[in-house]
Every structure is written in structure tokens, then in C-alpha cells.
Amino acid sequence: MSATENFNSKITIYVIVCWILAASGGLMFGYDIGISGGVTAMDDFLIEFFPKVHERKLHAKENNYCKYDNQYLQLFTSSLYLAAIFASFVASKVCTKFGRKPTILVASSFFLAGAALSAGAKKIWMLIVGRILLGMGVGFGNEAVPLFLSEIAPVKYRGAVNILFQLLVTVGILIANIVNYLTSMVHPYGWRISLGLAGVPACILFIGSIVITETPTSLIERGKDVAGKKILKQIRGVEDVDAEFEQIKFASDIASQVKHPFKELMKLSSMPQLIIAVMLQVFQQFTGINAIMFYSPVLFQTVGFKNNASLLSAVITGIVNVLSTLVSIVLVDKAGRRKLLLQACVQMFISQVIIGAILQSQLQTTGSLGKTSAIMVVVFVCAFVMAFAWSWGPLGWLIPSEIFPLETRTAGFAFAVSSNMFFTFLIAQVFLSMLCHMRAGIFFFFAAWILFMGFFALFLLPETKNVPIDVMLERVWKQHRIWRRFMVDADEGNKNSGANVA
Ligand code: BGC
């Protein structure tokens, strides 16, 4: 073990402020995830933009599983994610060329514009363009914020600091659920308040992006060594930062030789990181989490709750989500990433199977569940959300932000963000149709994925806790039983070894 783990650092007030302000990018993302499900369940909104869906909802007793199946309605939710796929790649370039801080500023500006347009929408196209702007904001924010947090955090707290992003995602979802619960009682424009309040987290992030520092890594990578060292001293709260500075400098010298990060990413030695980053995000979505986050009010209506009770149940799952993310903050740098992921697979698998079994055996096309069964469904939805929140939720963002060497970091992370967005889009777009056609079977479908991802984590995911971000190649990938075979071209072009940099 090298001395590099013992970099000097103290936690200063300024650095805490930077963490929290940057993490408010998560608030923005979370608010958006949480708001659309509730809005699309509001009658006033449906009457104005989707009268046919509203009509069908009135005759809901005809078919429990299919009452909301409408491609346009789903497009409202999912258009944001399509825009974000594209935006994350552009953001990766902006992040490398101009830094993490300006990328965050751009994110908040897109988001502000999107919130204003969607809240004031008179026609469906305004609604969709508003969603696209929000999507651009999410693409830029989700690219820059987790990278910012992982780069600025002291190594021994990196997991916890990065998870602040996910914590604020969950807070954003919860606030959105509460807002929807309240605005659903404001007729006929409650939904406009819901969509407009997205401007609040965007404002926080906008101000935040002016106050926060740039990361030393990004400054040094762009040749601003003196400024980089100065910021490093400021955020570590100590004068002697030479060892850490040298390590970043070493990584950045190597990174500067790579002119085409996306091409570099296609090399054999980049495959392990790329596969892990993308698959964590794919798996994250195939847990089925967003079926619950977007559509829990709809889902709870499906099992027989009335409108308000459904929104209230969504608030309960939201609280469980926030509290369980705190567990992850405490455990991630102690227990490590792998244990959390594996434990959660077991809990999520059991929960999905039980929910599926209850619906399969008791929810017919018409009629509703008995009270006890409906409560059981809510309980197991909570057990599922709990496990997700301390594992695949936060770690889906943390691990991809810490495993790439500097030369491919923003490009590699863009693949993670865009995979998240693509599969979130897919689930948002097809979930209601799948519910309509597969009925309870959809929960078994998610359970099968959870089993698969458990094996993936068991055999292919290396542990990254407490390893400095710029020496992952030597310490993690070259040591891994399977992935080390991919490292044959890792030293070509003097790739980052970092082991010599103590
Ligand atoms: C995921 C989102 C999800 C949220 C739930 C995030 O990590 O990327 O898709 O809705 O967690 O808390």
C-alpha cells in the first residue's frame, strides 16, 4: 500500500458548502423524476392535454392494468430523458474543455428555461419543448455533478460525498411528491405550480455554480497548475498538498497525451471500466425503480387506493427513499460498494416476487385488492425502495465517476449518464404498456433482472472503496482476476500507472 492514501486534509466549511451546492444538481434531477408521475395523474392536466386518457380513466373499472396506457402521455414523461442522452455527450466535451463548474452553470440555465416553459404551456408542443430543455439540464448536470463531487472529495470520504448527489435526488423526488399531493387539490392549474416549482432547485444550482470552486483536477488538466494547487490547499484546509498534487499532475500529464478520449475508450484496456459503468446504469433501471418513482400514484390507484391516498403512498415511499440513502452515506466507505449491492439484490428480489405474487393471485382485470393485500403491496414497495436506495441508486452514480482514469473520465462517464437516461426513457415509455400487457408478470420480469445483476456484481465488480481515484488502474483493474486480462494495452502510450507516484 502506498502513502498516497494518507493525503493531508481537513474538512473546511467552504468545501462542505461546495459539496452541498453542487449536489443540488441532484435536487433538480430528483424533482423532475418525482413530479411527472403525479402530474400525469391529475385530472385537470389530462383534460387540458390528454382528453382521451382522461376519458379512459373515467371508465377505469373496465381494465385495471390498462387505464393509463397512452403513448403520448408516456412521451411527456420520457422526452426529457431522450434529450438528456444527447446532452450528456455534449456536456462531456464542455466538462473537459471548460471545466466542471461552467458545465453546472449551463445545466441550471437550461433547467430554468425548461421549468418556465412547461409551467406556462398552452399547447402540447410547449410542454414537450419544456421537457426537452429540462432534459438538456439533466444531461449537463448529471454529467458534471457526480464527477465534481468525486474529484473534490478526500479519498476516505469519496463515497459519502458523492452520495450527497443521490441524497438530493431522493429529497427532490420526495419534495415533488409532496408538492403534487398539495397541488392536486388546487383546481384547475395545480399542475402548473408543480411544473413551475422546478425552477427552485434550478435557481439553487445556478447560484451554487457561481459560488463553488473548480476542481483541482480539472484546473490542472487544463494546464492551470498554480491555480489547481491553490484550490487544492483551500479545499483540503492544509498547506502541504504536494503528494496529492503530484498524483493529479501525473494523471493529467498522461491524460494530455490522449487527444481522442472516445477513441481511447474503445481500447481493450478501457473495456472493463466502460462495461461496469454502463451495466451499473442499465441494471439500476432494470431493478424497476422508476416504474415505482414515476408511476407509484398510478400503481397505487391500480391496486385500489383513491386518488389522494395514492399520492400519499407515493410520499411514504419517498420518505423511505431519503432515509435509506442516509444509510448508504454511512456505510459506503466502511462496508464498501460490493456488500451493499449484493445485500440489496436479495432484498429487492424478494420484494418484487412478493408484489408480483399478490397482484397475480388477487388483482383481476376489474375490481380492486382487499385492504390487507393493498397494504402488503405498499410495504413491499417500501422494502424494495429501501434496498435500492442504499445500493444501486447511489452506487450507479458513484462507481462510474471513480473508475475511469482522467483521460477517459468525462467521456466514460457520459456513457454512464446516457445509458441511465436511455434506460430511464425506455422504462418511462413502455412501463404502462408493459403493465397493460404483462400485468403482474412485469414484477417477475424485474425480479429476473435483479437475480442476473446480483451475479454480475458478485463476479465482475471490483471493490473501489478507499482507492485514490487516480490510481485505480494499478490497484484495481490490473489486480482483478478477470479484468486484468484486458489490461494488455494499458501501458501503451504511458498510460496512468500512478503506483509510482507516492
Ligand atoms: C436513478 C433514478 C431513480 C432514483 C430514485 C437514481 O439513482 O438514476 O432513475 O429514479 O435514483 O431515487
Coordinates of C-alpha atoms and ligand atoms in Angstrom, one line a residue:
M1 CA 0.0 0.0 0.0
S2 CA 1.4 3.4 -0.9
A3 CA 1.4 6.5 1.2
T4 CA -0.9 8.2 -1.3
E5 CA -4.0 7.2 0.8
N6 CA -2.8 9.4 3.6
F7 CA -3.1 12.7 1.8
N8 CA -3.4 15.5 4.3
S9 CA -6.8 17.0 4.6
K10 CA -9.2 18.8 6.9
I11 CA -12.8 19.4 6.2
T12 CA -13.4 23.1 5.8
I13 CA -16.7 25.0 5.8
Y14 CA -16.1 26.2 2.3
V15 CA -15.7 22.6 1.0
I16 CA -18.9 21.5 2.7
V17 CA -20.7 24.4 1.1
C18 CA -19.3 23.4 -2.3
W19 CA -20.4 19.8 -1.8
I20 CA -24.0 20.8 -0.9
L21 CA -24.4 23.4 -3.6
A22 CA -23.1 21.1 -6.3
A23 CA -25.1 18.2 -5.1
S24 CA -28.3 20.3 -5.5
G25 CA -27.9 19.2 -9.2
G26 CA -29.4 16.0 -7.7
L27 CA -32.3 18.0 -6.3
M28 CA -33.1 19.2 -9.8
F29 CA -32.9 15.7 -11.3
G30 CA -35.0 14.2 -8.5
Y31 CA -37.7 16.9 -8.6
D32 CA -38.2 16.1 -12.2
I33 CA -38.3 12.3 -11.7
G34 CA -40.9 12.8 -8.9
I35 CA -43.1 15.4 -10.5
S36 CA -44.2 13.9 -13.8
G37 CA -46.0 10.8 -12.4
G38 CA -48.2 12.9 -10.1
V39 CA -48.9 15.5 -12.8
T40 CA -50.0 12.9 -15.3
A41 CA -52.4 11.5 -12.7
M42 CA -54.1 14.9 -12.3
D43 CA -57.5 15.3 -14.0
D44 CA -57.0 19.0 -14.8
F45 CA -53.8 18.2 -16.6
L46 CA -55.3 15.3 -18.5
I47 CA -58.4 17.3 -19.6
E48 CA -56.2 20.0 -21.0
F49 CA -53.7 17.9 -22.9
F50 CA -54.8 14.3 -23.0
P51 CA -58.6 14.3 -23.0
K52 CA -58.8 10.7 -24.4
V53 CA -56.7 9.4 -21.5
H54 CA -58.9 11.2 -19.1
E55 CA -62.0 9.7 -20.7
R56 CA -60.5 6.2 -20.3
K57 CA -59.6 6.9 -16.7
L58 CA -63.3 7.7 -16.0
H59 CA -64.1 4.2 -17.2
A60 CA -61.2 2.8 -15.3
K61 CA -63.2 -0.1 -13.9
E62 CA -63.1 -1.6 -17.3
N63 CA -59.5 -2.7 -17.0
N64 CA -57.3 -2.2 -14.0
Y65 CA -54.0 -2.7 -15.7
C66 CA -54.5 -0.6 -18.8
K67 CA -56.2 2.6 -17.7
Y68 CA -53.2 4.9 -18.4
D69 CA -51.7 3.2 -21.3
N70 CA -51.1 6.0 -23.8
Q71 CA -48.0 6.6 -25.8
Y72 CA -48.4 10.4 -25.8
L73 CA -48.8 10.6 -22.1
Q74 CA -45.7 8.4 -21.7
L75 CA -43.8 10.6 -24.2
F76 CA -44.5 13.6 -21.9
T77 CA -42.5 11.8 -19.2
S78 CA -39.9 10.3 -21.3
S79 CA -39.0 13.1 -23.8
L80 CA -36.8 14.6 -21.1
Y81 CA -34.6 11.5 -21.0
L82 CA -34.1 11.4 -24.8
A83 CA -32.8 15.0 -24.7
A84 CA -30.5 14.1 -21.8
I85 CA -28.9 11.3 -23.7
F86 CA -27.7 13.6 -26.4
A87 CA -26.9 16.4 -23.8
S88 CA -24.6 14.2 -21.7
F89 CA -22.1 13.7 -24.7
V90 CA -22.0 17.4 -25.4
A91 CA -21.6 18.0 -21.7
S92 CA -18.6 15.7 -21.6
K93 CA -16.8 17.9 -24.1
V94 CA -17.7 21.1 -22.2
C95 CA -16.6 19.4 -19.0
T96 CA -13.2 18.6 -20.3
K97 CA -12.6 21.8 -22.2
F98 CA -14.1 24.4 -19.9
G99 CA -14.3 22.6 -16.6
R100 CA -17.0 21.1 -14.2
K101 CA -18.1 24.5 -12.9
P102 CA -19.3 26.1 -16.2
T103 CA -21.0 22.8 -17.1
I104 CA -23.0 23.0 -14.0
L105 CA -23.9 26.7 -14.8
V106 CA -25.2 25.7 -18.2
A107 CA -27.2 22.8 -16.6
S108 CA -29.0 25.2 -14.3
S109 CA -29.8 27.7 -17.1
F110 CA -31.4 25.0 -19.3
F111 CA -33.4 23.8 -16.4
L112 CA -34.7 27.3 -15.5
A113 CA -35.8 27.8 -19.1
G114 CA -37.5 24.4 -19.2
A115 CA -39.3 24.9 -15.9
A116 CA -40.7 28.3 -17.1
L117 CA -41.9 26.9 -20.5
S118 CA -43.5 23.8 -19.1
A119 CA -45.3 25.6 -16.3
G120 CA -46.7 28.2 -18.8
A121 CA -47.6 25.6 -21.5
K122 CA -50.7 26.3 -23.5
K123 CA -50.1 23.7 -26.2
I124 CA -48.7 20.2 -26.1
W125 CA -45.6 21.2 -28.1
M126 CA -44.7 23.8 -25.4
L127 CA -44.9 21.1 -22.8
I128 CA -42.7 18.8 -24.9
V129 CA -40.1 21.5 -25.7
G130 CA -40.1 22.4 -22.0
R131 CA -39.3 18.8 -21.2
I132 CA -36.5 18.8 -23.7
L133 CA -34.9 21.8 -22.1
L134 CA -35.2 20.2 -18.7
G135 CA -33.6 17.1 -20.3
M136 CA -30.7 19.2 -21.5
G137 CA -30.3 20.5 -18.0
V138 CA -30.3 17.0 -16.5
G139 CA -27.8 15.7 -19.1
F140 CA -25.4 18.5 -18.3
G141 CA -26.0 18.4 -14.5
N142 CA -25.7 14.6 -14.2
E143 CA -22.5 14.6 -16.2
A144 CA -20.8 17.3 -14.2
V145 CA -22.1 17.0 -10.6
P146 CA -21.0 13.4 -9.7
L147 CA -17.6 14.0 -11.3
F148 CA -17.2 17.2 -9.4
L149 CA -18.1 15.5 -6.1
S150 CA -15.8 12.6 -6.7
E151 CA -12.9 14.8 -7.7
I152 CA -13.2 17.2 -4.9
A153 CA -13.8 14.7 -2.0
P154 CA -10.9 13.5 0.2
V155 CA -10.3 9.8 -0.7
K156 CA -11.6 8.3 2.5
Y157 CA -14.9 10.1 2.2
R158 CA -15.3 10.0 -1.5
G159 CA -18.2 7.5 -1.4
A160 CA -20.1 9.5 1.2
V161 CA -19.6 12.9 -0.6
N162 CA -20.6 11.5 -3.9
I163 CA -23.8 10.1 -2.5
L164 CA -24.8 13.6 -1.5
F165 CA -25.9 13.8 -5.1
Q166 CA -28.2 10.8 -4.8
L167 CA -29.4 12.0 -1.4
L168 CA -30.6 15.2 -3.0
V169 CA -32.1 13.2 -5.9
T170 CA -34.2 11.4 -3.3
V171 CA -35.1 14.7 -1.5
G172 CA -36.1 16.1 -4.9
I173 CA -38.4 13.2 -5.5
L174 CA -39.9 13.5 -2.1
I175 CA -40.5 17.2 -2.4
A176 CA -42.1 16.7 -5.8
N177 CA -44.4 14.1 -4.3
I178 CA -45.5 16.4 -1.5
V179 CA -45.9 19.3 -4.0
N180 CA -48.1 17.1 -6.2
Y181 CA -50.1 15.9 -3.2
L182 CA -50.9 19.6 -2.3
T183 CA -51.3 21.0 -5.8
S184 CA -53.7 18.2 -6.8
M185 CA -56.2 20.0 -4.6
V186 CA -55.7 23.3 -6.5
H187 CA -58.0 23.4 -9.5
P188 CA -57.6 23.9 -12.4
Y189 CA -53.9 24.9 -12.5
G190 CA -52.3 22.9 -9.7
W191 CA -50.2 21.1 -12.3
R192 CA -48.7 24.4 -13.4
I193 CA -47.5 25.0 -9.9
S194 CA -45.9 21.6 -9.8
L195 CA -44.1 22.1 -13.0
G196 CA -43.1 25.7 -12.3
L197 CA -41.6 24.9 -8.9
A198 CA -38.8 23.0 -10.7
G199 CA -37.4 26.5 -11.1
V200 CA -36.5 26.5 -7.4
P201 CA -33.8 23.8 -7.4
A202 CA -32.6 25.2 -10.7
C203 CA -32.1 28.6 -9.0
I204 CA -30.2 27.0 -6.1
L205 CA -27.9 25.3 -8.6
F206 CA -27.5 28.4 -10.6
I207 CA -26.3 30.4 -7.6
G208 CA -24.3 27.4 -6.5
S209 CA -22.5 27.2 -9.7
I210 CA -21.2 30.7 -9.2
V211 CA -20.1 30.1 -5.6
I212 CA -18.4 26.7 -6.0
T213 CA -14.8 26.2 -6.9
E214 CA -13.5 24.4 -10.0
T215 CA -12.0 21.0 -9.1
P216 CA -8.2 21.0 -8.8
T217 CA -8.1 18.1 -11.3
S218 CA -9.9 20.0 -14.0
L219 CA -7.7 23.1 -13.5
I220 CA -4.5 21.0 -13.6
E221 CA -5.8 19.1 -16.6
R222 CA -6.3 22.4 -18.4
G223 CA -2.7 23.5 -17.6
K224 CA -3.6 25.8 -14.7
D225 CA -1.2 24.2 -12.2
V226 CA -0.8 27.1 -9.9
A227 CA -4.5 27.7 -9.6
G228 CA -5.0 24.0 -9.2
K229 CA -2.6 23.8 -6.3
K230 CA -4.1 26.9 -4.6
I231 CA -7.6 25.4 -4.7
L232 CA -6.3 22.0 -3.5
K233 CA -4.8 23.8 -0.4
Q234 CA -8.1 25.7 0.1
I235 CA -10.4 22.7 -0.1
R236 CA -8.1 20.4 1.9
G237 CA -7.6 23.1 4.5
V238 CA -3.8 22.3 4.8
E239 CA -0.6 23.8 3.2
D240 CA 1.1 20.5 2.4
V241 CA -0.8 19.1 -0.5
D242 CA 2.3 18.1 -2.5
A243 CA 1.7 14.3 -2.6
E244 CA -1.9 14.7 -3.9
F245 CA -0.9 17.5 -6.3
E246 CA 1.8 15.3 -7.8
Q247 CA -0.6 12.4 -8.3
I248 CA -3.1 14.6 -10.1
K249 CA -0.3 16.2 -12.1
F250 CA 0.9 12.8 -13.1
A251 CA -2.5 11.6 -14.2
S252 CA -3.1 14.8 -16.1
D253 CA 0.2 14.6 -17.9
I254 CA -0.8 11.3 -19.2
A255 CA -4.3 12.5 -20.0
S256 CA -2.9 15.3 -22.0
Q257 CA -1.3 12.8 -24.4
V258 CA -4.7 11.4 -25.3
K259 CA -6.3 13.6 -28.0
H260 CA -9.3 11.5 -28.6
P261 CA -10.9 10.2 -25.4
F262 CA -13.8 8.5 -27.1
K263 CA -11.3 6.5 -29.3
E264 CA -9.2 5.7 -26.2
L265 CA -12.4 4.4 -24.6
M266 CA -12.7 1.8 -27.3
K267 CA -9.4 0.2 -26.5
L268 CA -9.4 -3.2 -24.8
S269 CA -8.0 -1.8 -21.6
S270 CA -10.8 0.7 -21.2
M271 CA -13.5 -2.0 -21.7
P272 CA -13.7 -3.1 -18.1
Q273 CA -14.5 0.4 -16.8
L274 CA -16.8 1.0 -19.7
I275 CA -18.7 -2.2 -19.2
I276 CA -19.0 -1.7 -15.5
A277 CA -20.1 1.9 -15.9
V278 CA -22.8 1.2 -18.5
M279 CA -24.0 -2.1 -17.0
L280 CA -24.4 -0.5 -13.5
Q281 CA -26.8 2.1 -15.0
V282 CA -28.6 -0.5 -17.2
F283 CA -29.1 -2.7 -14.1
Q284 CA -30.1 0.3 -12.0
Q285 CA -33.0 0.9 -14.3
F286 CA -33.9 -2.8 -14.7
T287 CA -34.5 -3.1 -11.0
G288 CA -37.8 -1.4 -11.9
I289 CA -37.2 1.6 -9.6
N290 CA -38.6 4.1 -12.0
A291 CA -41.7 2.1 -12.6
I292 CA -42.3 3.0 -8.9
M293 CA -40.8 6.5 -8.9
F294 CA -42.8 7.7 -12.0
Y295 CA -45.9 5.7 -11.6
S296 CA -46.4 4.9 -8.0
P297 CA -49.5 7.1 -7.8
V298 CA -50.8 5.2 -10.8
L299 CA -49.7 1.9 -9.4
F300 CA -51.3 2.5 -6.1
Q301 CA -54.5 3.5 -7.9
T302 CA -54.3 0.3 -9.8
V303 CA -54.3 -1.7 -6.5
G304 CA -57.3 0.2 -5.4
F305 CA -56.3 3.3 -3.5
K306 CA -58.3 6.5 -4.2
N307 CA -56.6 9.5 -5.8
N308 CA -55.3 11.2 -2.7
A309 CA -54.4 8.0 -0.9
S310 CA -52.3 7.1 -3.9
L311 CA -50.3 10.3 -3.8
L312 CA -49.9 10.0 -0.1
S313 CA -48.5 6.5 -0.5
A314 CA -46.0 7.9 -3.0
V315 CA -45.0 10.4 -0.3
I316 CA -44.4 7.4 2.1
T317 CA -42.1 5.7 -0.4
G318 CA -40.3 9.0 -0.9
I319 CA -39.5 9.3 2.8
V320 CA -38.2 5.7 2.8
N321 CA -36.0 6.5 -0.2
V322 CA -34.4 9.5 1.5
L323 CA -33.8 7.8 4.9
S324 CA -32.3 4.7 3.3
T325 CA -29.9 6.8 1.2
L326 CA -28.5 8.1 4.5
V327 CA -27.7 4.5 5.4
S328 CA -25.6 4.3 2.3
I329 CA -23.7 7.5 3.2
V330 CA -22.7 6.0 6.5
L331 CA -21.7 2.5 5.1
V332 CA -20.3 3.0 1.7
D333 CA -16.7 3.9 2.7
K334 CA -16.7 1.3 5.5
A335 CA -18.6 -1.8 4.3
G336 CA -17.6 -1.0 0.7
R337 CA -19.6 -0.9 -2.5
R338 CA -19.9 -4.6 -3.2
K339 CA -21.5 -5.7 0.0
L340 CA -24.2 -3.0 -0.3
L341 CA -25.0 -4.1 -3.9
L342 CA -25.2 -7.8 -3.1
Q343 CA -27.3 -7.4 0.0
A344 CA -29.7 -5.2 -1.9
C345 CA -30.2 -7.7 -4.7
V346 CA -31.5 -10.2 -2.2
Q347 CA -34.0 -7.8 -0.7
M348 CA -35.1 -6.3 -4.0
F349 CA -35.6 -9.8 -5.5
I350 CA -37.8 -11.0 -2.6
S351 CA -39.8 -7.8 -2.7
Q352 CA -40.5 -7.8 -6.4
V353 CA -41.5 -11.5 -6.3
I354 CA -44.0 -10.9 -3.4
I355 CA -45.5 -7.9 -5.1
G356 CA -45.9 -9.9 -8.3
A357 CA -47.4 -12.8 -6.5
I358 CA -50.0 -10.7 -4.7
L359 CA -51.1 -9.0 -7.8
Q360 CA -51.0 -12.2 -9.9
S361 CA -53.2 -14.0 -7.4
Q362 CA -55.6 -11.2 -6.3
L363 CA -55.8 -8.4 -8.8
Q364 CA -58.2 -9.2 -11.6
T365 CA -58.9 -7.0 -14.6
T366 CA -61.7 -5.4 -12.7
G367 CA -62.3 -4.8 -9.0
S368 CA -59.5 -4.0 -6.6
L369 CA -57.3 -5.6 -4.0
G370 CA -58.5 -6.3 -0.5
K371 CA -57.3 -3.8 2.2
T372 CA -54.7 -6.2 3.7
S373 CA -53.2 -7.1 0.3
A374 CA -53.1 -3.4 -0.8
I375 CA -51.2 -2.5 2.4
M376 CA -48.8 -5.5 1.8
V377 CA -48.1 -4.1 -1.7
V378 CA -47.2 -0.7 -0.2
V379 CA -45.0 -2.4 2.5
F380 CA -43.0 -4.5 -0.1
V381 CA -42.7 -1.5 -2.4
C382 CA -41.1 0.3 0.6
A383 CA -38.8 -2.7 1.2
F384 CA -37.8 -2.6 -2.4
V385 CA -37.2 1.2 -2.4
M386 CA -35.2 0.9 0.8
A387 CA -32.7 -1.6 -0.7
F388 CA -32.4 0.3 -3.9
A389 CA -31.7 3.5 -2.0
W390 CA -28.7 2.2 -0.2
S391 CA -27.2 0.4 -3.1
W392 CA -27.9 0.5 -6.8
G393 CA -29.3 4.0 -6.6
P394 CA -26.3 5.9 -5.3
L395 CA -23.6 3.4 -6.5
G396 CA -24.9 3.6 -10.0
W397 CA -23.6 7.1 -10.0
L398 CA -20.6 6.8 -7.6
I399 CA -18.8 3.9 -9.2
P400 CA -18.8 5.2 -12.8
S401 CA -17.5 8.5 -11.5
E402 CA -14.5 7.0 -9.8
I403 CA -13.2 4.1 -12.0
F404 CA -12.0 5.9 -15.2
P405 CA -8.5 7.3 -15.5
L406 CA -8.5 11.1 -16.1
E407 CA -8.0 10.8 -19.9
T408 CA -11.3 8.9 -20.4
R409 CA -13.2 10.1 -17.3
T410 CA -15.6 12.6 -18.8
A411 CA -16.1 10.5 -21.9
G412 CA -16.6 7.3 -20.0
F413 CA -19.0 9.0 -17.6
A414 CA -21.0 10.3 -20.5
F415 CA -21.7 6.7 -21.5
A416 CA -22.9 6.1 -17.9
V417 CA -25.2 9.1 -17.9
S418 CA -26.6 8.4 -21.3
S419 CA -27.2 4.8 -20.5
N420 CA -29.1 5.9 -17.4
M421 CA -31.1 8.3 -19.5
F422 CA -31.8 5.8 -22.3
F423 CA -33.0 3.1 -20.0
T424 CA -34.9 5.5 -17.9
F425 CA -36.6 6.6 -21.1
L426 CA -37.3 3.1 -22.1
I427 CA -38.9 2.2 -18.8
A428 CA -40.9 5.5 -18.7
Q429 CA -42.0 4.9 -22.2
V430 CA -43.0 1.3 -22.0
F431 CA -43.8 0.6 -18.4
L432 CA -47.5 1.5 -18.6
S433 CA -47.9 -0.6 -21.8
M434 CA -46.0 -3.5 -20.2
L435 CA -48.2 -3.3 -17.1
C436 CA -51.2 -3.4 -19.5
H437 CA -49.9 -6.5 -21.4
M438 CA -47.8 -8.4 -18.9
R439 CA -49.9 -7.4 -15.9
A440 CA -48.4 -8.8 -12.7
G441 CA -45.8 -10.5 -14.7
I442 CA -43.8 -7.3 -15.0
F443 CA -42.7 -7.6 -11.4
F444 CA -41.3 -11.1 -12.1
F445 CA -39.6 -9.6 -15.1
F446 CA -37.8 -7.1 -12.9
A447 CA -37.0 -9.9 -10.4
A448 CA -35.2 -11.9 -13.1
W449 CA -33.0 -8.9 -13.9
I450 CA -32.2 -8.4 -10.2
L451 CA -31.0 -12.0 -10.0
F452 CA -28.8 -11.5 -13.0
M453 CA -27.3 -8.3 -11.7
G454 CA -26.5 -9.9 -8.4
F455 CA -24.3 -12.4 -10.3
F456 CA -22.7 -9.7 -12.3
A457 CA -21.8 -7.8 -9.1
L458 CA -20.5 -10.9 -7.4
F459 CA -18.1 -12.0 -10.2
L460 CA -17.3 -8.9 -12.2
L461 CA -17.4 -5.8 -9.9
P462 CA -14.2 -4.9 -8.1
E463 CA -14.2 -3.1 -4.8
T464 CA -13.1 0.5 -5.1
K465 CA -13.5 1.9 -1.6
N466 CA -10.6 3.9 -0.3
V467 CA -8.6 3.6 -3.5
P468 CA -7.5 7.1 -4.7
I469 CA -9.3 8.0 -7.9
D470 CA -6.1 8.5 -10.0
V471 CA -4.6 5.1 -9.2
M472 CA -7.5 2.8 -10.0
L473 CA -5.8 1.2 -13.0
E474 CA -2.8 -0.3 -11.0
R475 CA -4.7 -1.0 -7.8
V476 CA -8.0 -2.3 -9.1
W477 CA -8.1 -3.3 -12.7
K478 CA -4.6 -4.8 -13.0
Q479 CA -5.3 -6.9 -9.9
H480 CA -8.7 -8.2 -10.8
R481 CA -9.0 -11.9 -11.6
I482 CA -10.9 -11.4 -14.8
W483 CA -10.4 -7.8 -15.9
R484 CA -6.5 -7.9 -15.7
R485 CA -6.6 -9.9 -18.9
F486 CA -7.9 -6.8 -20.6
M487 CA -5.0 -4.7 -19.5
V488 CA -2.6 -5.8 -22.2
D489 CA -2.6 -2.4 -23.9
A490 CA -2.9 -0.4 -20.6
D491 CA 0.7 0.7 -20.6
E492 CA 0.9 1.7 -24.2
G493 CA 1.3 5.5 -24.5
N494 CA 2.5 5.6 -20.9
K495 CA -1.0 5.1 -19.6
N496 CA -1.6 6.1 -16.0
S497 CA 0.1 3.8 -13.6
G498 CA 0.1 6.0 -10.6
A499 CA 1.6 3.3 -8.4
N500 CA 5.0 5.1 -8.7
V501 CA 3.6 8.4 -7.6
A502 CA 3.8 8.3 -3.8
Ligands
BGC1 C1 -31.8 6.9 -10.5 C2 -33.2 7.3 -10.9 C3 -34.1 7.0 -9.8 C4 -33.7 7.5 -8.4 C5 -34.5 7.0 -7.3 C6 -31.4 7.4 -9.2 O1 -30.2 7.0 -8.8 O2 -30.9 7.2 -11.5 O3 -33.5 6.8 -12.1 O4 -35.4 7.5 -10.0 O5 -32.3 7.1 -8.2 O6 -34.1 7.5 -6.1

